[in-house]
Structures are given as C-alpha cells and as structure tokens.
Amino acid sequence: MAVQGTCTVVVGCQWGDEGKGKIVDVLAEGVDVVARYQGGANAGHTVHVGDNEFILHQIPSGILHAGKRCLLGNGVVLDIRQFFDEYDALESRGIALEGRVGVSSRAHILFPYHRLMDRAAEDTASLKIGTTGRGIGPAYEDKAGRRGVRVADLANRERLEELVGFALDRIRGRLDQIGHGSGQELDDLMGEALSLGDRLLGLSLDTGAELMATLRAGKRVLLEGAQGTALDLDHGTYPFVTSSNTTAAAAATGTGIGPTAIDSVVGVVKAYTTRVGEGPLPSAFDPAMDAHVRELGGEFGATTGRPRRCGWFDAVLSRYAAQVNGLTGLAVTKLDVLDTIPELEIVTGYRLPDGSVVESFPADTWSLGGIEPVVERHPGWNAPTSEARALSDLPSNARAYLHRIEELTGAPVQWVSVGTQRSQIIPVG
Ligand code: GDP
Ligand code: IMO
Ligand code: MG
C-alpha cells in the first residue's frame, strides 16, 4: 500500500495497541526501510500473515516483507537477550533476516537488572503504574541519569565491565532488598546478556546516516512508533505513562534525522478506545459493554496478556493527538469490531465537577477521574464490514461514523482496517 510521503511516521494516538503493527506491515510494502524510534520490549505489535500470527516486541513490523531493511534507532532501549530471541524465532519461522536488521550504536542497553528493578518498583510503589515489567522505566532513568550503557560501549570490554560494575554497585543494596543482589541468578543473566554483545555489535550502525542516505537516494522510509500519544512521557496521562516520548517529534530524535526530513505523519486510532495498566480512561464503557467489546475485539495485551479496559472513541484525545503529532492523516482500525453494536457514542468533551465542559485534553490527570464524558450518539450499522475493500462497500452509517471521527479529530481518514489480515484494509482517497 503506498504511503503519501517519502518519510512517514506511524504513531499511536490513544493508549497503545491501536493496531500500529498491522498498519506498519501494510504500509511497509511501499517503503524501503522501517525504523523503530523509541520504547523497547514493552511493545507488542501483532501482524497476521495468512494463518500466521507474529507478535513483534523490538524488531520493526516491516520485517515480514522480504528484503525490507529494519532498523532500531537510538531512542530505543534494547533488551539484548529478548532481541536475539525474537530475531532467532523469526528466522526459525522462515523469515530471512541476514543483512536486513541494523541497530543504532547509540541505543541504550536494557540489562536484566532493569527488569528486576521495574518489577520491584511496581511491587513496592504506593502509586502503581501497571508497567509491562520489561525494565523500561529503569533503563530510561539510567539514560537520563547519564549512567547508561550504549551499544557502542560493547566494543570495549574493559570500559563495559567498568560501566556495568558502576551500575551494579549503585543498585546492589536495592537488589539485596528484593532478594537478587548477591545471587548467582543475576550474574548468570548478566553473563548471558553480555555474551551476545559481539553479535549485536555486528549489527550496529548510525541509523540517522543510513536513513538520510536512503532518502537522498529517492527511497522511502517509515518510522514506527510504539505505545501511543496518551502514554507519552510529556503529553500523556502523567504519571500513568511510559518513560519515553512516543509522539511523532520523537521519531527524529530517536533515529538521528532532522525533523525537516519527515513529510507525513499517520495517526493510528482504534474505532473505539482501549487501555491496559493503571490510570484514567475517560470514555470507559459500563462493565457489561466493557466485557462485550473486550470479547469482540480480543482485547488482551499482546505483551502481558492482561485484559484491556475498553471505551468509546474519544475525540478529545484524538484532537489533542492531531495537535501534538502534527497528523497529516488517520488510519482507523478495528471498525469491524463495532459491526454488531446497535448504537455508538463518541466522546466530544469532558464535563468537570463544576459543570463546565472542556474540549481540550486536560494536563491534570487526576481531574480525569472525576469528569463526566459529553457524548454524541450515532446509529450502528448492524452489518459485516470485514469484506469491504472500498469506502463505498461500507454501510452508510459506518461511513458517517468515520466522517465524524475525521471532522472531530481534524485529520483526514486515509486507511480503514476491517480485520487482522493484510487484505482487510480500505485505502481512502
Ligand atoms: P499495536 O501494539 O498498536 O501494534 O496493536 P496490538 O497488536 O497490540 O493490538 C491490536 C490487535 O488488533 C492485534 O491483535 C491485531 O491483530 C488486531 N487488529 C489490528 N487491526 C485490526 C482490525 O482492523 N480488525 C480486527 N478485528 N483486529 C485488528
Ligand atoms: P504497544 O507498542 C499498551 C503501558 C503499560 C503501563 C504503562 C507503562 O504494543 O502499543 P512500561 O512498561 O512502558 O513502563 O509501562 O504503559 N504500555 C502499553 N500499553 N501498549 C503498549 O505498547 C504499551 N507499552 C507500555 O501497560 O500502563
Ligand atoms: Mg500492542
């Protein structure tokens, strides 16, 4: 499927799991290189190719198209063990990866102690975030604290051991407290992670240089986001967010290109809303509808298996996502999941406890718990959409629903996804 620009960002516009993996897979056909720009193995991007399901955590979702280059940018925190497990599992399923994968020399390494610290923090915190337990927060803390270890450091064994030694000395007390400090387990895990260092170095490069060379050669690039706008460290529902900037501007910082190289930004939204982990979900369904849509949409986390909370499409959030990402278009996914719902709602504003209505996404996350959503009602279409391949194949109520999403968000719908398969996509316009 053709993308509209030469360098396109694909970004989630809700709380993650919008179907970015499916959209990136579909769009990857029309580009030469796909690069992930942030996050780590907290992501779970699901792609279906025929009867095969692939869940990608760190490797970009373009990998299932033969011959496409896939890069992990400097903004990623790389769990080496998990990365090679994923790499080898793909190869064992017949996907040829040789010469196709590159990792930024500037990417930070996520070590086994980051995972231990993440889980310990969640177990003992008075304010739980409901993380994926993949070590993401502690790894980005080390990066911002200027004590992280980068892929380039793997080239110098002495310096590497010194840096890892500093890190372990600093956290040994905390690891002792949680029962992992002096044990063999951590040494084994570290030994295993470091033993893969040379293999990783063999893939390391300057992702920005490769991407710019690709663009200068007149080829196309796709920059793949993980998580979503409402989980962005600055723009999301802080503190119930992930520890990186997930939004489109981070695609430049996180890969090593300048923002002027990017010419289109596709925002991925589900036709409704989901959230996994703690934190407010302003458009949440009532419990019966929540259970019903979770079942219809198979809304269980691709990384942790946790049930996702579900709600109506939230246009307050999508409008905000259009602003902070500079969206040039929308990909609406999972429209088919709503096929049997008699009446749909779209949230257009939040009524605060004092009766006033806000239509912009509030900075005060805590206030979101006390708001009452202002909704519009739309008739359902009560007809299957999964066979539709053109906008005109969709029932008129479904087209009206999409049109309203476009109007309220302020970005044109460019793709509509009506199933998990590659073929189940409607290009619009
Ligand atoms: P991501 O993290 O944004 O890539 O999304 P996930 O893979 O975590 O979750 C999206 C889920 O919805 C996956 O199981 C996809 O296979 C599935 N999916 C994607 N698009 C569609 C669609 O249009 N219809 C249906 N029914 N499922 C979809
Ligand atoms: P993809 O890329 C949905 C959520 C976690 C938690 C918060 C912080 O598949 O859309 P973290 O482990 O990042 O420190 O957890 O963010 N979260 C996701 N939710 N999809 C994801 O990724 C997520 N990655 C993290 O549930 O609420
Ligand atoms: Mg996911």
Short mmCIF file of C-alpha atoms and ligand atoms in Angstrom, two decimals:
data_model
loop_
_atom_site.label_atom_id
_atom_site.label_comp_id
_atom_site.label_asym_id
_atom_site.label_seq_id
_atom_site.Cartn_x
_atom_site.Cartn_y
_atom_site.Cartn_z
CA MET A 1 0.00 0.00 0.00
CA ALA A 2 1.51 3.37 -0.97
CA VAL A 3 2.41 5.91 1.70
CA GLN A 4 1.88 9.59 0.89
CA GLY A 5 5.29 10.97 1.80
CA THR A 6 8.87 9.86 1.43
CA CYS A 7 9.45 9.80 5.19
CA THR A 8 6.35 8.87 7.14
CA VAL A 9 5.84 8.44 10.87
CA VAL A 10 3.25 5.92 12.09
CA VAL A 11 2.19 6.90 15.60
CA GLY A 12 -0.38 5.57 18.07
CA CYS A 13 -2.96 8.19 19.08
CA GLN A 14 -4.56 6.53 22.11
CA TRP A 15 -3.10 4.37 24.90
CA GLY A 16 -1.22 1.94 22.66
CA ASP A 17 -2.41 -1.23 20.91
CA GLU A 18 -4.18 0.79 18.22
CA GLY A 19 -3.06 -1.68 15.55
CA LYS A 20 0.21 0.06 14.63
CA GLY A 21 1.81 -3.29 13.80
CA LYS A 22 -0.87 -4.12 11.24
CA ILE A 23 -0.71 -0.64 9.65
CA VAL A 24 3.11 -0.61 9.53
CA ASP A 25 3.08 -4.08 7.97
CA VAL A 26 0.61 -2.97 5.30
CA LEU A 27 2.46 0.29 4.55
CA ALA A 28 5.90 -1.39 4.65
CA GLU A 29 5.15 -2.93 1.27
CA GLY A 30 5.55 0.54 -0.25
CA VAL A 31 8.76 1.62 1.51
CA ASP A 32 12.42 0.58 1.61
CA VAL A 33 13.35 0.97 5.28
CA VAL A 34 11.33 0.78 8.52
CA ALA A 35 12.84 2.13 11.76
CA ARG A 36 11.57 1.95 15.37
CA TYR A 37 12.28 5.17 17.26
CA GLN A 38 11.52 4.58 20.96
CA GLY A 39 10.38 2.13 23.61
CA GLY A 40 11.58 -1.41 23.96
CA ALA A 41 10.12 -4.83 24.60
CA ASN A 42 7.12 -3.24 26.35
CA ALA A 43 5.62 -3.01 22.87
CA GLY A 44 3.63 -5.88 21.40
CA HIS A 45 2.84 -5.31 17.73
CA THR A 46 0.70 -8.03 16.19
CA VAL A 47 0.86 -8.83 12.50
CA HIS A 48 -1.12 -11.53 10.72
CA VAL A 49 0.17 -13.01 7.50
CA GLY A 50 -2.27 -15.65 6.31
CA ASP A 51 -2.72 -18.12 9.17
CA ASN A 52 0.47 -16.99 10.89
CA GLU A 53 0.43 -14.56 13.79
CA PHE A 54 3.61 -12.69 14.70
CA ILE A 55 3.96 -10.58 17.83
CA LEU A 56 6.89 -8.19 17.45
CA HIS A 57 8.34 -6.55 20.53
CA GLN A 58 11.51 -4.84 19.35
CA ILE A 59 12.01 -5.64 15.67
CA PRO A 60 10.04 -3.28 13.39
CA SER A 61 6.80 -4.58 11.91
CA GLY A 62 8.20 -4.24 8.37
CA ILE A 63 10.28 -7.37 8.91
CA LEU A 64 7.64 -9.70 7.43
CA HIS A 65 8.12 -8.22 3.96
CA ALA A 66 11.08 -9.93 2.31
CA GLY A 67 14.01 -7.64 1.57
CA LYS A 68 12.91 -4.61 3.61
CA ARG A 69 15.57 -3.12 5.89
CA CYS A 70 14.52 -2.77 9.54
CA LEU A 71 16.38 -0.54 11.98
CA LEU A 72 16.21 0.06 15.73
CA GLY A 73 17.02 3.72 16.40
CA ASN A 74 19.00 5.36 19.19
CA GLY A 75 15.76 6.21 21.03
CA VAL A 76 15.09 2.53 21.73
CA VAL A 77 16.17 0.76 24.93
CA LEU A 78 17.40 -2.58 23.72
CA ASP A 79 17.00 -5.79 25.70
CA ILE A 80 19.74 -7.85 24.03
CA ARG A 81 18.58 -11.30 25.17
CA GLN A 82 14.99 -10.67 24.17
CA PHE A 83 16.08 -9.05 20.90
CA PHE A 84 18.03 -12.11 19.77
CA ASP A 85 15.28 -14.46 20.99
CA GLU A 86 12.90 -12.54 18.74
CA TYR A 87 15.42 -12.49 15.87
CA ASP A 88 16.06 -16.23 16.09
CA ALA A 89 12.36 -17.07 16.47
CA LEU A 90 11.58 -15.16 13.26
CA GLU A 91 14.36 -16.99 11.40
CA SER A 92 13.13 -20.33 12.68
CA ARG A 93 9.71 -19.45 11.22
CA GLY A 94 11.29 -18.96 7.80
CA ILE A 95 11.82 -15.18 7.77
CA ALA A 96 15.28 -14.41 6.35
CA LEU A 97 16.90 -11.65 8.44
CA GLU A 98 20.52 -11.79 7.26
CA GLY A 99 21.62 -8.28 6.21
CA ARG A 100 18.20 -6.79 6.96
CA VAL A 101 18.44 -5.64 10.59
CA GLY A 102 20.51 -2.76 11.98
CA VAL A 103 20.76 -1.32 15.50
CA SER A 104 21.90 2.18 16.40
CA SER A 105 25.31 2.29 18.10
CA ARG A 106 23.78 4.99 20.30
CA ALA A 107 20.85 2.89 21.55
CA HIS A 108 20.91 2.20 25.29
CA ILE A 109 21.12 -1.36 26.52
CA LEU A 110 18.44 -2.68 28.83
CA PHE A 111 20.03 -5.17 31.21
CA PRO A 112 18.39 -7.88 33.34
CA TYR A 113 18.74 -5.66 36.43
CA HIS A 114 16.46 -3.09 34.79
CA ARG A 115 13.70 -5.70 34.68
CA LEU A 116 14.30 -6.66 38.31
CA MET A 117 14.17 -3.00 39.34
CA ASP A 118 10.99 -2.40 37.34
CA ARG A 119 9.19 -5.31 38.99
CA ALA A 120 10.47 -4.38 42.44
CA ALA A 121 9.33 -0.78 41.97
CA GLU A 122 5.86 -1.93 40.96
CA ASP A 123 5.65 -4.38 43.88
CA THR A 124 6.57 -1.78 46.47
CA ALA A 125 5.29 1.51 45.00
CA SER A 126 2.45 3.32 46.72
CA LEU A 127 1.43 4.57 43.27
CA LYS A 128 1.36 1.68 40.82
CA ILE A 129 1.69 2.39 37.09
CA GLY A 130 0.88 -1.14 35.97
CA THR A 131 4.01 -1.38 33.81
CA THR A 132 4.72 -4.25 31.47
CA GLY A 133 7.60 -5.30 33.74
CA ARG A 134 10.08 -5.10 30.86
CA GLY A 135 12.52 -2.76 32.64
CA ILE A 136 11.62 0.29 30.56
CA GLY A 137 11.41 2.93 33.32
CA PRO A 138 14.73 1.97 35.00
CA ALA A 139 16.54 1.80 31.61
CA TYR A 140 15.40 5.30 30.61
CA GLU A 141 16.22 6.54 34.14
CA ASP A 142 19.80 5.37 33.62
CA LYS A 143 19.87 7.05 30.20
CA ALA A 144 18.63 10.39 31.56
CA GLY A 145 20.88 9.97 34.61
CA ARG A 146 23.89 9.70 32.27
CA ARG A 147 24.94 6.33 33.62
CA GLY A 148 23.51 4.12 30.88
CA VAL A 149 25.45 1.68 28.72
CA ARG A 150 25.14 2.09 24.95
CA VAL A 151 25.61 -0.38 22.12
CA ALA A 152 28.88 1.35 21.17
CA ASP A 153 30.25 0.56 24.64
CA LEU A 154 30.15 -3.16 23.82
CA ALA A 155 33.27 -2.66 21.68
CA ASN A 156 35.49 -2.00 24.67
CA ARG A 157 35.33 -4.87 27.15
CA GLU A 158 37.19 -3.04 29.91
CA ARG A 159 35.02 0.05 29.76
CA LEU A 160 31.92 -2.09 29.50
CA GLU A 161 32.79 -4.03 32.65
CA GLU A 162 33.53 -0.77 34.43
CA LEU A 163 30.19 0.78 33.41
CA VAL A 164 28.20 -2.33 34.34
CA GLY A 165 30.18 -2.51 37.60
CA PHE A 166 29.21 1.08 38.45
CA ALA A 167 25.57 0.31 37.73
CA LEU A 168 25.56 -2.83 39.86
CA ASP A 169 27.38 -1.11 42.74
CA ARG A 170 24.81 1.63 42.70
CA ILE A 171 21.82 -0.68 42.87
CA ARG A 172 23.30 -3.64 44.80
CA GLY A 173 21.61 -2.52 48.03
CA ARG A 174 18.23 -2.28 46.36
CA LEU A 175 18.73 -5.64 44.65
CA ASP A 176 19.70 -7.14 48.02
CA GLN A 177 16.46 -5.83 49.49
CA ILE A 178 14.44 -7.55 46.78
CA GLY A 179 16.43 -10.77 47.00
CA HIS A 180 18.52 -10.63 43.83
CA GLY A 181 21.65 -8.77 44.93
CA SER A 182 24.30 -11.37 45.50
CA GLY A 183 22.69 -14.39 43.90
CA GLN A 184 24.01 -16.43 41.01
CA GLU A 185 20.86 -15.59 39.05
CA LEU A 186 21.86 -12.02 38.28
CA ASP A 187 25.45 -13.00 37.39
CA ASP A 188 24.11 -15.65 35.02
CA LEU A 189 21.66 -13.25 33.43
CA MET A 190 24.35 -10.60 33.00
CA GLY A 191 26.81 -13.13 31.57
CA GLU A 192 24.20 -14.28 29.10
CA ALA A 193 23.31 -10.72 28.03
CA LEU A 194 26.95 -9.70 27.61
CA SER A 195 27.86 -12.86 25.72
CA LEU A 196 25.61 -11.58 22.93
CA GLY A 197 27.50 -8.28 22.76
CA ASP A 198 29.69 -9.17 19.78
CA ARG A 199 26.70 -10.41 17.84
CA LEU A 200 24.94 -7.11 18.49
CA LEU A 201 28.00 -5.08 17.55
CA GLY A 202 27.91 -6.82 14.19
CA LEU A 203 24.53 -5.17 13.55
CA SER A 204 25.39 -1.73 14.92
CA LEU A 205 25.47 1.41 12.78
CA ASP A 206 24.46 5.06 12.61
CA THR A 207 20.73 4.82 11.90
CA GLY A 208 20.44 8.53 11.05
CA ALA A 209 23.17 8.24 8.42
CA GLU A 210 21.52 5.21 6.83
CA LEU A 211 18.08 6.82 6.82
CA MET A 212 19.34 10.07 5.28
CA ALA A 213 21.26 8.14 2.61
CA THR A 214 18.08 6.18 1.86
CA LEU A 215 16.06 9.38 1.50
CA ARG A 216 18.74 11.07 -0.62
CA ALA A 217 18.63 8.08 -2.95
CA GLY A 218 14.93 8.85 -3.51
CA LYS A 219 13.72 5.87 -1.49
CA ARG A 220 11.01 5.76 1.16
CA VAL A 221 11.25 5.42 4.93
CA LEU A 222 8.66 4.56 7.59
CA LEU A 223 9.31 5.47 11.22
CA GLU A 224 7.40 3.18 13.60
CA GLY A 225 6.21 4.36 17.00
CA ALA A 226 5.43 2.18 19.96
CA GLN A 227 2.85 2.81 22.72
CA GLY A 228 0.66 5.84 21.98
CA THR A 229 0.17 9.58 22.47
CA ALA A 230 -1.63 9.23 25.82
CA LEU A 231 1.35 7.19 27.12
CA ASP A 232 3.92 9.85 26.05
CA LEU A 233 6.14 10.98 28.92
CA ASP A 234 5.37 14.68 28.28
CA HIS A 235 1.98 14.69 26.62
CA GLY A 236 0.27 11.64 28.11
CA THR A 237 -1.67 11.00 31.30
CA TYR A 238 1.38 11.50 33.53
CA PRO A 239 2.39 9.70 35.71
CA PHE A 240 0.45 6.81 34.12
CA VAL A 241 2.64 6.83 31.02
CA THR A 242 5.67 5.06 29.65
CA SER A 243 9.15 6.52 30.09
CA SER A 244 9.79 7.73 26.54
CA ASN A 245 8.38 10.26 24.11
CA THR A 246 6.10 8.22 21.93
CA THR A 247 4.85 11.10 19.77
CA ALA A 248 5.90 11.91 16.22
CA ALA A 249 8.55 14.52 17.03
CA ALA A 250 10.50 11.79 18.83
CA ALA A 251 10.81 9.94 15.53
CA ALA A 252 13.51 12.43 14.50
CA THR A 253 15.38 12.42 17.84
CA GLY A 254 15.00 8.68 18.17
CA THR A 255 16.52 7.78 14.82
CA GLY A 256 19.06 10.54 14.23
CA ILE A 257 17.45 12.50 11.41
CA GLY A 258 16.25 16.11 11.45
CA PRO A 259 12.53 16.94 11.76
CA THR A 260 12.55 18.53 8.29
CA ALA A 261 13.17 15.09 6.77
CA ILE A 262 9.70 13.95 7.87
CA ASP A 263 6.87 14.82 5.49
CA SER A 264 3.87 12.86 6.71
CA VAL A 265 2.51 11.56 10.00
CA VAL A 266 -0.15 8.85 10.08
CA GLY A 267 -2.00 8.60 13.38
CA VAL A 268 -3.41 5.17 14.20
CA VAL A 269 -6.68 5.11 16.16
CA LYS A 270 -8.96 2.25 17.02
CA ALA A 271 -12.59 2.89 16.16
CA TYR A 272 -13.08 2.76 19.96
CA THR A 273 -10.59 3.10 22.82
CA THR A 274 -8.62 0.69 25.00
CA ARG A 275 -6.14 0.97 27.81
CA VAL A 276 -4.03 -1.55 29.72
CA GLY A 277 -2.31 -0.70 33.00
CA GLU A 278 -3.32 1.88 35.61
CA GLY A 279 -4.60 5.40 35.02
CA PRO A 280 -7.84 7.06 33.89
CA LEU A 281 -9.84 6.08 30.82
CA PRO A 282 -12.35 8.95 30.46
CA SER A 283 -14.53 7.27 27.81
CA ALA A 284 -14.75 3.90 29.65
CA PHE A 285 -17.73 1.64 28.92
CA ASP A 286 -20.02 0.38 31.63
CA PRO A 287 -18.94 -3.07 32.89
CA ALA A 288 -21.29 -5.10 30.63
CA MET A 289 -20.28 -3.25 27.46
CA ASP A 290 -16.63 -3.41 28.55
CA ALA A 291 -16.75 -7.20 28.76
CA HIS A 292 -18.69 -7.44 25.47
CA VAL A 293 -16.27 -5.32 23.39
CA ARG A 294 -13.21 -6.94 25.02
CA GLU A 295 -14.57 -10.25 23.77
CA LEU A 296 -15.49 -8.96 20.30
CA GLY A 297 -12.13 -7.21 19.82
CA GLY A 298 -9.95 -9.81 21.55
CA GLU A 299 -8.69 -7.02 23.81
CA PHE A 300 -5.96 -8.73 25.80
CA GLY A 301 -2.40 -7.34 25.97
CA ALA A 302 -0.03 -8.68 23.28
CA THR A 303 2.92 -8.43 25.71
CA THR A 304 1.44 -9.30 29.09
CA GLY A 305 -1.91 -10.95 28.29
CA ARG A 306 -3.66 -8.53 30.66
CA PRO A 307 -7.29 -7.66 29.82
CA ARG A 308 -7.54 -4.21 28.21
CA ARG A 309 -10.15 -1.78 29.52
CA CYS A 310 -12.42 -0.59 26.72
CA GLY A 311 -14.41 2.59 25.98
CA TRP A 312 -15.99 4.75 23.30
CA PHE A 313 -13.97 6.67 20.72
CA ASP A 314 -12.60 9.74 22.50
CA ALA A 315 -12.41 12.74 20.17
CA VAL A 316 -10.99 14.98 22.91
CA LEU A 317 -7.93 12.73 22.88
CA SER A 318 -7.79 12.28 19.10
CA ARG A 319 -7.94 16.06 18.55
CA TYR A 320 -5.12 16.50 21.04
CA ALA A 321 -3.16 13.72 19.28
CA ALA A 322 -3.62 15.55 15.96
CA GLN A 323 -2.09 18.64 17.58
CA VAL A 324 0.91 17.12 19.33
CA ASN A 325 1.79 14.78 16.45
CA GLY A 326 1.04 17.13 13.56
CA LEU A 327 -1.07 14.41 11.96
CA THR A 328 -1.41 14.52 8.19
CA GLY A 329 -3.77 11.54 8.15
CA LEU A 330 -5.52 8.86 10.16
CA ALA A 331 -5.63 5.08 9.98
CA VAL A 332 -8.78 3.86 11.74
CA THR A 333 -8.53 0.22 12.82
CA LYS A 334 -10.92 -2.42 14.13
CA LEU A 335 -14.03 -0.86 12.59
CA ASP A 336 -15.34 -4.42 12.14
CA VAL A 337 -15.41 -4.92 15.93
CA LEU A 338 -18.30 -2.43 16.13
CA ASP A 339 -20.39 -4.15 13.43
CA THR A 340 -22.98 -5.52 15.85
CA ILE A 341 -23.24 -2.62 18.32
CA PRO A 342 -26.71 -1.05 17.87
CA GLU A 343 -25.79 2.49 18.94
CA LEU A 344 -22.36 4.09 19.22
CA GLU A 345 -21.14 7.03 21.22
CA ILE A 346 -18.28 9.43 20.55
CA VAL A 347 -16.91 11.50 23.41
CA THR A 348 -16.65 15.15 22.35
CA GLY A 349 -15.94 16.89 25.67
CA TYR A 350 -15.35 16.37 29.37
CA ARG A 351 -17.75 17.87 31.91
CA LEU A 352 -15.83 18.88 35.04
CA PRO A 353 -17.36 18.58 38.53
CA ASP A 354 -18.14 22.36 38.47
CA GLY A 355 -20.35 21.81 35.40
CA SER A 356 -18.03 23.43 32.86
CA VAL A 357 -17.15 21.50 29.71
CA VAL A 358 -13.63 21.26 28.32
CA GLU A 359 -12.91 20.14 24.79
CA SER A 360 -9.12 20.12 25.11
CA PHE A 361 -7.23 17.33 26.82
CA PRO A 362 -6.53 18.42 30.44
CA ALA A 363 -2.99 18.43 31.84
CA ASP A 364 -4.30 17.49 35.29
CA THR A 365 -4.50 13.71 35.01
CA TRP A 366 -6.18 13.40 38.38
CA SER A 367 -9.11 15.53 37.21
CA LEU A 368 -9.86 12.94 34.53
CA GLY A 369 -11.09 10.56 37.22
CA GLY A 370 -13.89 12.98 38.14
CA ILE A 371 -15.11 14.05 34.72
CA GLU A 372 -18.34 13.06 33.03
CA PRO A 373 -17.95 12.50 29.30
CA VAL A 374 -20.07 14.59 26.94
CA VAL A 375 -21.19 12.26 24.17
CA GLU A 376 -22.78 12.23 20.75
CA ARG A 377 -24.86 9.22 19.74
CA HIS A 378 -24.55 7.58 16.34
CA PRO A 379 -26.65 4.74 14.93
CA GLY A 380 -24.75 1.49 14.41
CA TRP A 381 -24.68 -0.27 11.02
CA ASN A 382 -25.51 -3.80 12.06
CA ALA A 383 -23.80 -5.33 9.02
CA PRO A 384 -20.46 -7.04 8.49
CA THR A 385 -17.65 -4.77 7.23
CA SER A 386 -14.75 -7.24 7.12
CA GLU A 387 -15.19 -7.87 3.36
CA ALA A 388 -15.24 -4.17 2.45
CA ARG A 389 -12.30 -3.10 0.28
CA ALA A 390 -13.50 0.37 -0.74
CA LEU A 391 -15.22 3.11 1.21
CA SER A 392 -18.29 2.63 -0.95
CA ASP A 393 -18.53 -1.01 0.25
CA LEU A 394 -19.18 0.22 3.81
CA PRO A 395 -22.72 0.75 5.15
CA SER A 396 -23.67 4.45 5.14
CA ASN A 397 -23.80 4.59 8.96
CA ALA A 398 -20.22 3.32 9.11
CA ARG A 399 -19.14 5.97 6.61
CA ALA A 400 -20.92 8.64 8.65
CA TYR A 401 -19.18 7.42 11.81
CA LEU A 402 -15.76 7.64 10.10
CA HIS A 403 -16.60 11.05 8.70
CA ARG A 404 -17.44 12.31 12.18
CA ILE A 405 -14.13 10.94 13.57
CA GLU A 406 -12.32 12.79 10.80
CA GLU A 407 -14.25 16.02 11.47
CA LEU A 408 -13.77 15.98 15.22
CA THR A 409 -10.08 14.99 15.00
CA GLY A 410 -9.20 17.43 12.25
CA ALA A 411 -7.23 14.96 10.14
CA PRO A 412 -8.39 13.02 7.07
CA VAL A 413 -9.01 9.28 7.29
CA GLN A 414 -6.55 7.66 4.86
CA TRP A 415 -6.93 4.00 5.77
CA VAL A 416 -9.64 1.94 7.42
CA SER A 417 -8.79 -1.50 8.73
CA VAL A 418 -11.60 -4.07 8.91
CA GLY A 419 -9.78 -7.19 10.10
CA THR A 420 -6.40 -8.58 11.05
CA GLN A 421 -5.39 -9.69 7.55
CA ARG A 422 -3.24 -7.64 5.17
CA SER A 423 -6.05 -7.63 2.61
CA GLN A 424 -8.55 -6.24 5.13
CA ILE A 425 -7.69 -2.60 4.55
CA ILE A 426 -9.54 0.20 2.77
CA PRO A 427 -7.42 2.95 1.22
CA VAL A 428 -9.39 6.19 1.31
CA GLY A 429 -8.99 8.96 -1.22
P1 GDP B 1 -0.20 -2.36 18.29
O1 GDP B 1 0.55 -2.52 19.57
O2 GDP B 1 -0.64 -0.95 18.08
O3 GDP B 1 0.55 -2.90 17.11
O4 GDP B 1 -1.52 -3.21 18.43
P2 GDP B 1 -1.65 -4.71 19.05
O5 GDP B 1 -1.05 -5.67 18.11
O6 GDP B 1 -1.16 -4.72 20.45
O7 GDP B 1 -3.21 -4.85 19.15
C1 GDP B 1 -4.03 -4.73 18.03
C2 GDP B 1 -4.80 -6.06 17.86
O8 GDP B 1 -5.86 -5.86 16.97
C3 GDP B 1 -3.95 -7.18 17.27
O9 GDP B 1 -4.40 -8.40 17.80
C4 GDP B 1 -4.27 -7.09 15.77
O10 GDP B 1 -4.12 -8.34 15.12
C5 GDP B 1 -5.72 -6.69 15.82
N1 GDP B 1 -6.16 -5.87 14.69
C6 GDP B 1 -5.49 -4.89 14.02
N2 GDP B 1 -6.29 -4.31 13.11
C7 GDP B 1 -7.50 -4.93 13.20
C8 GDP B 1 -8.76 -4.74 12.55
O11 GDP B 1 -8.93 -3.88 11.71
N3 GDP B 1 -9.77 -5.57 12.94
C9 GDP B 1 -9.63 -6.52 13.89
N4 GDP B 1 -10.68 -7.26 14.21
N5 GDP B 1 -8.46 -6.71 14.53
C10 GDP B 1 -7.42 -5.92 14.20
P1 IMO B 2 2.31 -1.08 22.07
O1 IMO B 2 3.51 -0.56 21.32
C1 IMO B 2 -0.29 -0.59 25.53
C2 IMO B 2 1.62 0.79 29.24
C3 IMO B 2 1.69 -0.17 30.41
C4 IMO B 2 1.64 0.83 31.55
C5 IMO B 2 2.48 1.99 31.03
C6 IMO B 2 3.94 1.96 31.48
O2 IMO B 2 2.05 -2.52 21.89
O3 IMO B 2 1.14 -0.20 21.79
P2 IMO B 2 6.05 0.50 30.76
O4 IMO B 2 6.27 -0.99 30.79
O5 IMO B 2 6.18 1.11 29.41
O6 IMO B 2 6.86 1.21 31.79
O7 IMO B 2 4.51 0.67 31.22
O8 IMO B 2 2.42 1.89 29.62
N1 IMO B 2 2.20 0.26 27.98
C7 IMO B 2 1.48 -0.12 26.92
N2 IMO B 2 0.13 -0.18 26.76
N3 IMO B 2 0.54 -0.89 24.51
C8 IMO B 2 1.88 -0.78 24.65
O9 IMO B 2 2.73 -0.91 23.61
C9 IMO B 2 2.41 -0.43 25.91
N4 IMO B 2 3.66 -0.26 26.40
C10 IMO B 2 3.53 0.15 27.65
O10 IMO B 2 0.59 -1.04 30.41
O11 IMO B 2 0.33 1.31 31.71
MG MG B 3 0.43 -3.64 21.32
#
